[in-house]
Amino acid sequence: MDAQNPHSSLAPRGRFLSAFGLSSRLLILTILFVMIAEVMIYVPSVANFRRNWLNDRLAAAQIAALVLDAAPDDTVSEELEARLLAGVGAKAIAVRGGGTRRILARENVPEVERVIDLRTASWWDLIRNAFATLLAPVEGPIQVIGDAMGADFVELVIDERPLRDAMLEFSRNILVLSLLISGITAGLVYLALHWLIVRPVRRLSGNIAAFAAHPEDASRVITPSERDDEIGIAEQALARMEGVLADELRQKRRLADLGLAVSKVNHELRNMLTTAQLLGDRLQEVDDPAVQRVGPRLVRTLGRAIDFCEATLAYGRARERLPQRRLVPLAPIVDELADLTGLAPGAGIAFETSVPEALHIDADPEQLPRILANLVRNAVQALSQAGTAGEAARITVRAMREGEAVIIHVGDNGPGVPERSRANLFAAFQGSARSGGTGLGLPVAAELIGLHGGTIELTDTAVGACFRIVLPDRA
């Protein structure tokens, strides 16, 4: 074996197996299995052939003995005796019956080297003795004993060579017949399986290879046949999988292009937000009470926008940092959300809150406002576009503590979430329920809530939409 490559001795075997395809291996295995079946049939057949051959000789020996009985004084001429023994192919014949034993034999019968008693032989003995004759023949004569009609038994002494020659000829005939049957059976099985299985499997494997080369090409999606068996089911499953994968890859490519564009804009956007933050700092020097009230909020909002831009990665994918959680009062954060209702001039959207002043929540003070702002902004946009059913537009935010978690409800009395949007409500670019929406607000909120170990769900309400947020305390 090559010291540098311990598996080099396995290479020829691998090349040998790779030279045979599925069809060739199927043909070889079919021939092999048929030959194994023929061997299982051959073993008892050759034993039965040997027994029948010996029984024929015993029957001929008994007929010769009857000729001896019919002769005067139970004697025959040497010429007739030789002809009787030659007809049977024996050196000696003996029949025992009625307490007497009649022998028909030549002079100087050699000593036998093997005794075969067919009267008590089992199938295992017949099989063992048959292979002994084939594989380990004796040079001298053998003695065969069997049942006889009208007598106790008949025995004869014969050479084993004629028996072995007959068994070898029988074995050759069986071998030729087995090969012929194996070839015909294997050919028919090969054609049937090649047409029913191998060709469809090759079509599947060829389509998979072609689809893998260009998975975004919808024309490479396999067209299922009309088969209703396992191959047809596999084709249908493969067609669905390739269709979904092609759509996903095309969407991923578009998102990658979008992300590339966002990454190019990110630097300039951050510079503009930084300038706006500096201008907001200057507003704090103005004595106007309204400016003093709005200025700090504006600065904090711009600060959060700058932090978000800095967290934006290449190809437009935002990687959220882990929350820096601490206990913060919830009421001031909710009160700042009232300014978002002013984004829709003339809409007249009321903002109602029910948050205890003493309620503290264990959350990131930068990420929590983003979560609530996304939900409130979605509600504002839904009410601005669709309005309400005769009522005044209203957004409500309620919060309470239940055990070691804070429950927040953000709802509105707008048109609600359409049924078609509920399945992908928290999936990016797929769950937007309004025209012109990007479908990012709810996925971002759900991601941030998940980082806090919490949950968000759309609850069933008679009017509008209501989202229930559960933010548990840290262990």
mmCIF file with all atom_site columns, N, CA and C in Angstrom, residues 126-192:
data_model
loop_
_atom_site.group_PDB
_atom_site.id
_atom_site.type_symbol
_atom_site.label_atom_id
_atom_site.label_alt_id
_atom_site.label_comp_id
_atom_site.label_asym_id
_atom_site.label_entity_id
_atom_site.label_seq_id
_atom_site.pdbx_PDB_ins_code
_atom_site.Cartn_x
_atom_site.Cartn_y
_atom_site.Cartn_z
_atom_site.occupancy
_atom_site.B_iso_or_equiv
_atom_site.pdbx_formal_charge
_atom_site.auth_seq_id
_atom_site.auth_comp_id
_atom_site.auth_asym_id
_atom_site.auth_atom_id
_atom_site.pdbx_PDB_model_num
ATOM 1   N N  . LEU A 1 126 ? -28.494 -38.426 1.240   1.00 0.00 ? 126 LEU A N  1
ATOM 2   C CA . LEU A 1 126 ? -28.445 -38.467 -0.226  1.00 0.00 ? 126 LEU A CA 1
ATOM 3   C C  . LEU A 1 126 ? -27.649 -37.299 -0.783  1.00 0.00 ? 126 LEU A C  1
ATOM 4   N N  . ILE A 1 127 ? -27.847 -36.104 -0.221  1.00 0.00 ? 127 ILE A N  1
ATOM 5   C CA . ILE A 1 127 ? -27.105 -34.924 -0.707  1.00 0.00 ? 127 ILE A CA 1
ATOM 6   C C  . ILE A 1 127 ? -25.620 -35.066 -0.394  1.00 0.00 ? 127 ILE A C  1
ATOM 7   N N  . ARG A 1 128 ? -25.305 -35.495 0.837   1.00 0.00 ? 128 ARG A N  1
ATOM 8   C CA . ARG A 1 128 ? -23.896 -35.645 1.228   1.00 0.00 ? 128 ARG A CA 1
ATOM 9   C C  . ARG A 1 128 ? -23.199 -36.694 0.376   1.00 0.00 ? 128 ARG A C  1
ATOM 10  N N  . ASN A 1 129 ? -23.857 -37.838 0.133   1.00 0.00 ? 129 ASN A N  1
ATOM 11  C CA . ASN A 1 129 ? -23.240 -38.901 -0.660  1.00 0.00 ? 129 ASN A CA 1
ATOM 12  C C  . ASN A 1 129 ? -23.120 -38.503 -2.131  1.00 0.00 ? 129 ASN A C  1
ATOM 13  N N  . ALA A 1 130 ? -24.086 -37.679 -2.619  1.00 0.00 ? 130 ALA A N  1
ATOM 14  C CA . ALA A 1 130 ? -24.003 -37.239 -4.014  1.00 0.00 ? 130 ALA A CA 1
ATOM 15  C C  . ALA A 1 130 ? -22.768 -36.374 -4.237  1.00 0.00 ? 130 ALA A C  1
ATOM 16  N N  . PHE A 1 131 ? -22.496 -35.433 -3.330  1.00 0.00 ? 131 PHE A N  1
ATOM 17  C CA . PHE A 1 131 ? -21.315 -34.589 -3.490  1.00 0.00 ? 131 PHE A CA 1
ATOM 18  C C  . PHE A 1 131 ? -20.029 -35.371 -3.192  1.00 0.00 ? 131 PHE A C  1
ATOM 19  N N  . ALA A 1 132 ? -20.146 -36.423 -2.363  1.00 0.00 ? 132 ALA A N  1
ATOM 20  C CA . ALA A 1 132 ? -18.975 -37.281 -2.170  1.00 0.00 ? 132 ALA A CA 1
ATOM 21  C C  . ALA A 1 132 ? -18.620 -37.996 -3.475  1.00 0.00 ? 132 ALA A C  1
ATOM 22  N N  . THR A 1 133 ? -19.637 -38.430 -4.210  1.00 0.00 ? 133 THR A N  1
ATOM 23  C CA . THR A 1 133 ? -19.390 -39.075 -5.505  1.00 0.00 ? 133 THR A CA 1
ATOM 24  C C  . THR A 1 133 ? -18.770 -38.106 -6.498  1.00 0.00 ? 133 THR A C  1
ATOM 25  N N  . LEU A 1 134 ? -19.263 -36.842 -6.497  1.00 0.00 ? 134 LEU A N  1
ATOM 26  C CA . LEU A 1 134 ? -18.733 -35.852 -7.441  1.00 0.00 ? 134 LEU A CA 1
ATOM 27  C C  . LEU A 1 134 ? -17.339 -35.394 -7.069  1.00 0.00 ? 134 LEU A C  1
ATOM 28  N N  . LEU A 1 135 ? -17.099 -35.134 -5.801  1.00 0.00 ? 135 LEU A N  1
ATOM 29  C CA . LEU A 1 135 ? -15.855 -34.490 -5.385  1.00 0.00 ? 135 LEU A CA 1
ATOM 30  C C  . LEU A 1 135 ? -14.802 -35.475 -4.881  1.00 0.00 ? 135 LEU A C  1
ATOM 31  N N  . ALA A 1 136 ? -15.227 -36.629 -4.369  1.00 0.00 ? 136 ALA A N  1
ATOM 32  C CA . ALA A 1 136 ? -14.254 -37.595 -3.815  1.00 0.00 ? 136 ALA A CA 1
ATOM 33  C C  . ALA A 1 136 ? -14.610 -39.008 -4.272  1.00 0.00 ? 136 ALA A C  1
ATOM 34  N N  . PRO A 1 137 ? -14.514 -39.303 -5.568  1.00 0.00 ? 137 PRO A N  1
ATOM 35  C CA . PRO A 1 137 ? -14.861 -40.649 -6.049  1.00 0.00 ? 137 PRO A CA 1
ATOM 36  C C  . PRO A 1 137 ? -13.818 -41.677 -5.594  1.00 0.00 ? 137 PRO A C  1
ATOM 37  N N  . VAL A 1 138 ? -14.249 -42.947 -5.503  1.00 0.00 ? 138 VAL A N  1
ATOM 38  C CA . VAL A 1 138 ? -13.344 -44.045 -5.123  1.00 0.00 ? 138 VAL A CA 1
ATOM 39  C C  . VAL A 1 138 ? -12.918 -44.793 -6.374  1.00 0.00 ? 138 VAL A C  1
ATOM 40  N N  . GLU A 1 139 ? -11.757 -45.447 -6.285  1.00 0.00 ? 139 GLU A N  1
ATOM 41  C CA . GLU A 1 139 ? -11.229 -46.185 -7.437  1.00 0.00 ? 139 GLU A CA 1
ATOM 42  C C  . GLU A 1 139 ? -11.886 -47.552 -7.583  1.00 0.00 ? 139 GLU A C  1
ATOM 43  N N  . GLY A 1 140 ? -12.214 -48.185 -6.471  1.00 0.00 ? 140 GLY A N  1
ATOM 44  C CA . GLY A 1 140 ? -12.786 -49.527 -6.522  1.00 0.00 ? 140 GLY A CA 1
ATOM 45  C C  . GLY A 1 140 ? -14.298 -49.490 -6.682  1.00 0.00 ? 140 GLY A C  1
ATOM 46  N N  . PRO A 1 141 ? -14.925 -50.699 -6.696  1.00 0.00 ? 141 PRO A N  1
ATOM 47  C CA . PRO A 1 141 ? -16.375 -50.792 -6.860  1.00 0.00 ? 141 PRO A CA 1
ATOM 48  C C  . PRO A 1 141 ? -17.098 -50.375 -5.589  1.00 0.00 ? 141 PRO A C  1
ATOM 49  N N  . ILE A 1 142 ? -18.403 -50.113 -5.734  1.00 0.00 ? 142 ILE A N  1
ATOM 50  C CA . ILE A 1 142 ? -19.243 -49.764 -4.602  1.00 0.00 ? 142 ILE A CA 1
ATOM 51  C C  . ILE A 1 142 ? -20.385 -50.765 -4.521  1.00 0.00 ? 142 ILE A C  1
ATOM 52  N N  . GLN A 1 143 ? -20.934 -50.931 -3.330  1.00 0.00 ? 143 GLN A N  1
ATOM 53  C CA . GLN A 1 143 ? -22.049 -51.838 -3.108  1.00 0.00 ? 143 GLN A CA 1
ATOM 54  C C  . GLN A 1 143 ? -23.311 -51.020 -2.871  1.00 0.00 ? 143 GLN A C  1
ATOM 55  N N  . VAL A 1 144 ? -24.390 -51.332 -3.618  1.00 0.00 ? 144 VAL A N  1
ATOM 56  C CA . VAL A 1 144 ? -25.652 -50.608 -3.514  1.00 0.00 ? 144 VAL A CA 1
ATOM 57  C C  . VAL A 1 144 ? -26.712 -51.579 -3.049  1.00 0.00 ? 144 VAL A C  1
ATOM 58  N N  . ILE A 1 145 ? -27.477 -51.167 -2.012  1.00 0.00 ? 145 ILE A N  1
ATOM 59  C CA . ILE A 1 145 ? -28.518 -52.014 -1.436  1.00 0.00 ? 145 ILE A CA 1
ATOM 60  C C  . ILE A 1 145 ? -29.835 -51.261 -1.524  1.00 0.00 ? 145 ILE A C  1
ATOM 61  N N  . GLY A 1 146 ? -30.896 -51.965 -1.990  1.00 0.00 ? 146 GLY A N  1
ATOM 62  C CA . GLY A 1 146 ? -32.202 -51.332 -2.084  1.00 0.00 ? 146 GLY A CA 1
ATOM 63  C C  . GLY A 1 146 ? -33.311 -52.321 -1.916  1.00 0.00 ? 146 GLY A C  1
ATOM 64  N N  . ASP A 1 147 ? -34.553 -51.783 -1.813  1.00 0.00 ? 147 ASP A N  1
ATOM 65  C CA . ASP A 1 147 ? -35.726 -52.637 -1.662  1.00 0.00 ? 147 ASP A CA 1
ATOM 66  C C  . ASP A 1 147 ? -35.991 -53.397 -2.966  1.00 0.00 ? 147 ASP A C  1
ATOM 67  N N  . ALA A 1 148 ? -36.660 -54.550 -2.831  1.00 0.00 ? 148 ALA A N  1
ATOM 68  C CA . ALA A 1 148 ? -36.977 -55.382 -3.994  1.00 0.00 ? 148 ALA A CA 1
ATOM 69  C C  . ALA A 1 148 ? -38.396 -55.908 -3.876  1.00 0.00 ? 148 ALA A C  1
ATOM 70  N N  . MET A 1 149 ? -39.073 -56.095 -5.004  1.00 0.00 ? 149 MET A N  1
ATOM 71  C CA . MET A 1 149 ? -40.426 -56.650 -5.018  1.00 0.00 ? 149 MET A CA 1
ATOM 72  C C  . MET A 1 149 ? -40.366 -58.176 -4.882  1.00 0.00 ? 149 MET A C  1
ATOM 73  N N  . GLY A 1 150 ? -41.114 -58.688 -3.907  1.00 0.00 ? 150 GLY A N  1
ATOM 74  C CA . GLY A 1 150 ? -41.142 -60.127 -3.707  1.00 0.00 ? 150 GLY A CA 1
ATOM 75  C C  . GLY A 1 150 ? -39.901 -60.651 -3.034  1.00 0.00 ? 150 GLY A C  1
ATOM 76  N N  . ALA A 1 151 ? -39.059 -59.783 -2.517  1.00 0.00 ? 151 ALA A N  1
ATOM 77  C CA . ALA A 1 151 ? -37.830 -60.209 -1.840  1.00 0.00 ? 151 ALA A CA 1
ATOM 78  C C  . ALA A 1 151 ? -37.530 -59.233 -0.728  1.00 0.00 ? 151 ALA A C  1
ATOM 79  N N  . ASP A 1 152 ? -36.590 -59.644 0.135   1.00 0.00 ? 152 ASP A N  1
ATOM 80  C CA . ASP A 1 152 ? -36.211 -58.754 1.230   1.00 0.00 ? 152 ASP A CA 1
ATOM 81  C C  . ASP A 1 152 ? -35.461 -57.538 0.718   1.00 0.00 ? 152 ASP A C  1
ATOM 82  N N  . PHE A 1 153 ? -34.443 -57.732 -0.056  1.00 0.00 ? 153 PHE A N  1
ATOM 83  C CA . PHE A 1 153 ? -33.672 -56.622 -0.640  1.00 0.00 ? 153 PHE A CA 1
ATOM 84  C C  . PHE A 1 153 ? -32.852 -57.167 -1.789  1.00 0.00 ? 153 PHE A C  1
ATOM 85  N N  . VAL A 1 154 ? -32.332 -56.249 -2.573  1.00 0.00 ? 154 VAL A N  1
ATOM 86  C CA . VAL A 1 154 ? -31.455 -56.587 -3.677  1.00 0.00 ? 154 VAL A CA 1
ATOM 87  C C  . VAL A 1 154 ? -30.201 -55.744 -3.532  1.00 0.00 ? 154 VAL A C  1
ATOM 88  N N  . GLU A 1 155 ? -29.087 -56.336 -3.858  1.00 0.00 ? 155 GLU A N  1
ATOM 89  C CA . GLU A 1 155 ? -27.813 -55.622 -3.786  1.00 0.00 ? 155 GLU A CA 1
ATOM 90  C C  . GLU A 1 155 ? -26.983 -55.955 -5.014  1.00 0.00 ? 155 GLU A C  1
ATOM 91  N N  . LEU A 1 156 ? -26.159 -54.967 -5.387  1.00 0.00 ? 156 LEU A N  1
ATOM 92  C CA . LEU A 1 156 ? -25.287 -55.183 -6.529  1.00 0.00 ? 156 LEU A CA 1
ATOM 93  C C  . LEU A 1 156 ? -23.991 -54.433 -6.305  1.00 0.00 ? 156 LEU A C  1
ATOM 94  N N  . VAL A 1 157 ? -22.975 -54.901 -6.987  1.00 0.00 ? 157 VAL A N  1
ATOM 95  C CA . VAL A 1 157 ? -21.641 -54.292 -6.927  1.00 0.00 ? 157 VAL A CA 1
ATOM 96  C C  . VAL A 1 157 ? -21.346 -53.705 -8.306  1.00 0.00 ? 157 VAL A C  1
ATOM 97  N N  . ILE A 1 158 ? -21.101 -52.383 -8.341  1.00 0.00 ? 158 ILE A N  1
ATOM 98  C CA . ILE A 1 158 ? -20.857 -51.693 -9.612  1.00 0.00 ? 158 ILE A CA 1
ATOM 99  C C  . ILE A 1 158 ? -19.686 -50.754 -9.454  1.00 0.00 ? 158 ILE A C  1
ATOM 100 N N  . ASP A 1 159 ? -19.154 -50.322 -10.590 1.00 0.00 ? 159 ASP A N  1
ATOM 101 C CA . ASP A 1 159 ? -18.138 -49.269 -10.586 1.00 0.00 ? 159 ASP A CA 1
ATOM 102 C C  . ASP A 1 159 ? -18.816 -47.916 -10.392 1.00 0.00 ? 159 ASP A C  1
ATOM 103 N N  . GLU A 1 160 ? -18.129 -47.011 -9.690  1.00 0.00 ? 160 GLU A N  1
ATOM 104 C CA . GLU A 1 160 ? -18.698 -45.688 -9.427  1.00 0.00 ? 160 GLU A CA 1
ATOM 105 C C  . GLU A 1 160 ? -18.487 -44.727 -10.588 1.00 0.00 ? 160 GLU A C  1
ATOM 106 N N  . ARG A 1 161 ? -17.539 -45.009 -11.477 1.00 0.00 ? 161 ARG A N  1
ATOM 107 C CA . ARG A 1 161 ? -17.218 -44.072 -12.549 1.00 0.00 ? 161 ARG A CA 1
ATOM 108 C C  . ARG A 1 161 ? -18.413 -43.782 -13.467 1.00 0.00 ? 161 ARG A C  1
ATOM 109 N N  . PRO A 1 162 ? -19.184 -44.800 -13.942 1.00 0.00 ? 162 PRO A N  1
ATOM 110 C CA . PRO A 1 162 ? -20.359 -44.489 -14.780 1.00 0.00 ? 162 PRO A CA 1
ATOM 111 C C  . PRO A 1 162 ? -21.373 -43.582 -14.075 1.00 0.00 ? 162 PRO A C  1
ATOM 112 N N  . LEU A 1 163 ? -21.547 -43.830 -12.762 1.00 0.00 ? 163 LEU A N  1
ATOM 113 C CA . LEU A 1 163 ? -22.453 -42.967 -11.996 1.00 0.00 ? 163 LEU A CA 1
ATOM 114 C C  . LEU A 1 163 ? -21.942 -41.534 -11.960 1.00 0.00 ? 163 LEU A C  1
ATOM 115 N N  . ARG A 1 164 ? -20.659 -41.365 -11.705 1.00 0.00 ? 164 ARG A N  1
ATOM 116 C CA . ARG A 1 164 ? -20.096 -40.010 -11.636 1.00 0.00 ? 164 ARG A CA 1
ATOM 117 C C  . ARG A 1 164 ? -20.174 -39.326 -12.995 1.00 0.00 ? 164 ARG A C  1
ATOM 118 N N  . ASP A 1 165 ? -19.899 -40.068 -14.087 1.00 0.00 ? 165 ASP A N  1
ATOM 119 C CA . ASP A 1 165 ? -19.989 -39.470 -15.423 1.00 0.00 ? 165 ASP A CA 1
ATOM 120 C C  . ASP A 1 165 ? -21.409 -38.995 -15.723 1.00 0.00 ? 165 ASP A C  1
ATOM 121 N N  . ALA A 1 166 ? -22.410 -39.815 -15.323 1.00 0.00 ? 166 ALA A N  1
ATOM 122 C CA . ALA A 1 166 ? -23.798 -39.415 -15.542 1.00 0.00 ? 166 ALA A CA 1
ATOM 123 C C  . ALA A 1 166 ? -24.156 -38.181 -14.715 1.00 0.00 ? 166 ALA A C  1
ATOM 124 N N  . MET A 1 167 ? -23.658 -38.114 -13.494 1.00 0.00 ? 167 MET A N  1
ATOM 125 C CA . MET A 1 167 ? -23.928 -36.938 -12.649 1.00 0.00 ? 167 MET A CA 1
ATOM 126 C C  . MET A 1 167 ? -23.249 -35.692 -13.197 1.00 0.00 ? 167 MET A C  1
ATOM 127 N N  . LEU A 1 168 ? -22.033 -35.825 -13.735 1.00 0.00 ? 168 LEU A N  1
ATOM 128 C CA . LEU A 1 168 ? -21.356 -34.671 -14.330 1.00 0.00 ? 168 LEU A CA 1
ATOM 129 C C  . LEU A 1 168 ? -22.107 -34.166 -15.564 1.00 0.00 ? 168 LEU A C  1
ATOM 130 N N  . GLU A 1 169 ? -22.605 -35.093 -16.384 1.00 0.00 ? 169 GLU A N  1
ATOM 131 C CA . GLU A 1 169 ? -23.375 -34.675 -17.551 1.00 0.00 ? 169 GLU A CA 1
ATOM 132 C C  . GLU A 1 169 ? -24.669 -33.972 -17.123 1.00 0.00 ? 169 GLU A C  1
ATOM 133 N N  . PHE A 1 170 ? -25.322 -34.514 -16.096 1.00 0.00 ? 170 PHE A N  1
ATOM 134 C CA . PHE A 1 170 ? -26.519 -33.860 -15.565 1.00 0.00 ? 170 PHE A CA 1
ATOM 135 C C  . PHE A 1 170 ? -26.189 -32.459 -15.052 1.00 0.00 ? 170 PHE A C  1
ATOM 136 N N  . SER A 1 171 ? -25.052 -32.314 -14.360 1.00 0.00 ? 171 SER A N  1
ATOM 137 C CA . SER A 1 171 ? -24.660 -31.004 -13.828 1.00 0.00 ? 171 SER A CA 1
ATOM 138 C C  . SER A 1 171 ? -24.384 -30.019 -14.951 1.00 0.00 ? 171 SER A C  1
ATOM 139 N N  . ARG A 1 172 ? -23.717 -30.485 -16.026 1.00 0.00 ? 172 ARG A N  1
ATOM 140 C CA . ARG A 1 172 ? -23.465 -29.579 -17.157 1.00 0.00 ? 172 ARG A CA 1
ATOM 141 C C  . ARG A 1 172 ? -24.774 -29.124 -17.784 1.00 0.00 ? 172 ARG A C  1
ATOM 142 N N  . ASN A 1 173 ? -25.717 -30.047 -17.940 1.00 0.00 ? 173 ASN A N  1
ATOM 143 C CA . ASN A 1 173 ? -27.008 -29.666 -18.511 1.00 0.00 ? 173 ASN A CA 1
ATOM 144 C C  . ASN A 1 173 ? -27.726 -28.650 -17.625 1.00 0.00 ? 173 ASN A C  1
ATOM 145 N N  . ILE A 1 174 ? -27.663 -28.886 -16.317 1.00 0.00 ? 174 ILE A N  1
ATOM 146 C CA . ILE A 1 174 ? -28.285 -27.932 -15.382 1.00 0.00 ? 174 ILE A CA 1
ATOM 147 C C  . ILE A 1 174 ? -27.611 -26.569 -15.481 1.00 0.00 ? 174 ILE A C  1
ATOM 148 N N  . LEU A 1 175 ? -26.268 -26.548 -15.605 1.00 0.00 ? 175 LEU A N  1
ATOM 149 C CA . LEU A 1 175 ? -25.538 -25.285 -15.693 1.00 0.00 ? 175 LEU A CA 1
ATOM 150 C C  . LEU A 1 175 ? -25.928 -24.517 -16.945 1.00 0.00 ? 175 LEU A C  1
ATOM 151 N N  . VAL A 1 176 ? -25.963 -25.208 -18.086 1.00 0.00 ? 176 VAL A N  1
ATOM 152 C CA . VAL A 1 176 ? -26.335 -24.536 -19.335 1.00 0.00 ? 176 VAL A CA 1
ATOM 153 C C  . VAL A 1 176 ? -27.760 -24.009 -19.257 1.00 0.00 ? 176 VAL A C  1
ATOM 154 N N  . LEU A 1 177 ? -28.670 -24.834 -18.714 1.00 0.00 ? 177 LEU A N  1
ATOM 155 C CA . LEU A 1 177 ? -30.053 -24.401 -18.578 1.00 0.00 ? 177 LEU A CA 1
ATOM 156 C C  . LEU A 1 177 ? -30.175 -23.220 -17.613 1.00 0.00 ? 177 LEU A C  1
ATOM 157 N N  . SER A 1 178 ? -29.396 -23.259 -16.541 1.00 0.00 ? 178 SER A N  1
ATOM 158 C CA . SER A 1 178 ? -29.440 -22.165 -15.568 1.00 0.00 ? 178 SER A CA 1
ATOM 159 C C  . SER A 1 178 ? -28.948 -20.865 -16.190 1.00 0.00 ? 178 SER A C  1
ATOM 160 N N  . LEU A 1 179 ? -27.846 -20.960 -16.941 1.00 0.00 ? 179 LEU A N  1
ATOM 161 C CA . LEU A 1 179 ? -27.340 -19.764 -17.596 1.00 0.00 ? 179 LEU A CA 1
ATOM 162 C C  . LEU A 1 179 ? -28.355 -19.209 -18.592 1.00 0.00 ? 179 LEU A C  1
ATOM 163 N N  . LEU A 1 180 ? -29.011 -20.096 -19.321 1.00 0.00 ? 180 LEU A N  1
ATOM 164 C CA . LEU A 1 180 ? -30.011 -19.650 -20.287 1.00 0.00 ? 180 LEU A CA 1
ATOM 165 C C  . LEU A 1 180 ? -31.186 -18.985 -19.577 1.00 0.00 ? 180 LEU A C  1
ATOM 166 N N  . ILE A 1 181 ? -31.671 -19.625 -18.517 1.00 0.00 ? 181 ILE A N  1
ATOM 167 C CA . ILE A 1 181 ? -32.785 -19.037 -17.758 1.00 0.00 ? 181 ILE A CA 1
ATOM 168 C C  . ILE A 1 181 ? -32.370 -17.721 -17.113 1.00 0.00 ? 181 ILE A C  1
ATOM 169 N N  . SER A 1 182 ? -31.152 -17.683 -16.567 1.00 0.00 ? 182 SER A N  1
ATOM 170 C CA . SER A 1 182 ? -30.672 -16.449 -15.938 1.00 0.00 ? 182 SER A CA 1
ATOM 171 C C  . SER A 1 182 ? -30.592 -15.321 -16.949 1.00 0.00 ? 182 SER A C  1
ATOM 172 N N  . GLY A 1 183 ? -30.038 -15.609 -18.123 1.00 0.00 ? 183 GLY A N  1
ATOM 173 C CA . GLY A 1 183 ? -29.922 -14.565 -19.140 1.00 0.00 ? 183 GLY A CA 1
ATOM 174 C C  . GLY A 1 183 ? -31.270 -14.050 -19.590 1.00 0.00 ? 183 GLY A C  1
ATOM 175 N N  . ILE A 1 184 ? -32.220 -14.967 -19.854 1.00 0.00 ? 184 ILE A N  1
ATOM 176 C CA . ILE A 1 184 ? -33.550 -14.539 -20.297 1.00 0.00 ? 184 ILE A CA 1
ATOM 177 C C  . ILE A 1 184 ? -34.258 -13.749 -19.191 1.00 0.00 ? 184 ILE A C  1
ATOM 178 N N  . THR A 1 185 ? -34.213 -14.291 -17.955 1.00 0.00 ? 185 THR A N  1
ATOM 179 C CA . THR A 1 185 ? -34.878 -13.603 -16.839 1.00 0.00 ? 185 THR A CA 1
ATOM 180 C C  . THR A 1 185 ? -34.256 -12.245 -16.577 1.00 0.00 ? 185 THR A C  1
ATOM 181 N N  . ALA A 1 186 ? -32.916 -12.204 -16.547 1.00 0.00 ? 186 ALA A N  1
ATOM 182 C CA . ALA A 1 186 ? -32.247 -10.934 -16.296 1.00 0.00 ? 186 ALA A CA 1
ATOM 183 C C  . ALA A 1 186 ? -32.546 -9.927  -17.393 1.00 0.00 ? 186 ALA A C  1
ATOM 184 N N  . GLY A 1 187 ? -32.584 -10.383 -18.641 1.00 0.00 ? 187 GLY A N  1
ATOM 185 C CA . GLY A 1 187 ? -32.895 -9.466  -19.734 1.00 0.00 ? 187 GLY A CA 1
ATOM 186 C C  . GLY A 1 187 ? -34.292 -8.899  -19.620 1.00 0.00 ? 187 GLY A C  1
ATOM 187 N N  . LEU A 1 188 ? -35.275 -9.752  -19.305 1.00 0.00 ? 188 LEU A N  1
ATOM 188 C CA . LEU A 1 188 ? -36.650 -9.267  -19.166 1.00 0.00 ? 188 LEU A CA 1
ATOM 189 C C  . LEU A 1 188 ? -36.791 -8.323  -17.972 1.00 0.00 ? 188 LEU A C  1
ATOM 190 N N  . VAL A 1 189 ? -36.176 -8.719  -16.837 1.00 0.00 ? 189 VAL A N  1
ATOM 191 C CA . VAL A 1 189 ? -36.234 -7.851  -15.657 1.00 0.00 ? 189 VAL A CA 1
ATOM 192 C C  . VAL A 1 189 ? -35.526 -6.534  -15.925 1.00 0.00 ? 189 VAL A C  1
ATOM 193 N N  . TYR A 1 190 ? -34.389 -6.601  -16.622 1.00 0.00 ? 190 TYR A N  1
ATOM 194 C CA . TYR A 1 190 ? -33.640 -5.387  -16.939 1.00 0.00 ? 190 TYR A CA 1
ATOM 195 C C  . TYR A 1 190 ? -34.476 -4.436  -17.800 1.00 0.00 ? 190 TYR A C  1
ATOM 196 N N  . LEU A 1 191 ? -35.105 -4.976  -18.843 1.00 0.00 ? 191 LEU A N  1
ATOM 197 C CA . LEU A 1 191 ? -35.913 -4.128  -19.712 1.00 0.00 ? 191 LEU A CA 1
ATOM 198 C C  . LEU A 1 191 ? -37.091 -3.516  -18.961 1.00 0.00 ? 191 LEU A C  1
ATOM 199 N N  . ALA A 1 192 ? -37.743 -4.346  -18.132 1.00 0.00 ? 192 ALA A N  1
ATOM 200 C CA . ALA A 1 192 ? -38.893 -3.838  -17.390 1.00 0.00 ? 192 ALA A CA 1
ATOM 201 C C  . ALA A 1 192 ? -38.487 -2.748  -16.398 1.00 0.00 ? 192 ALA A C  1
#
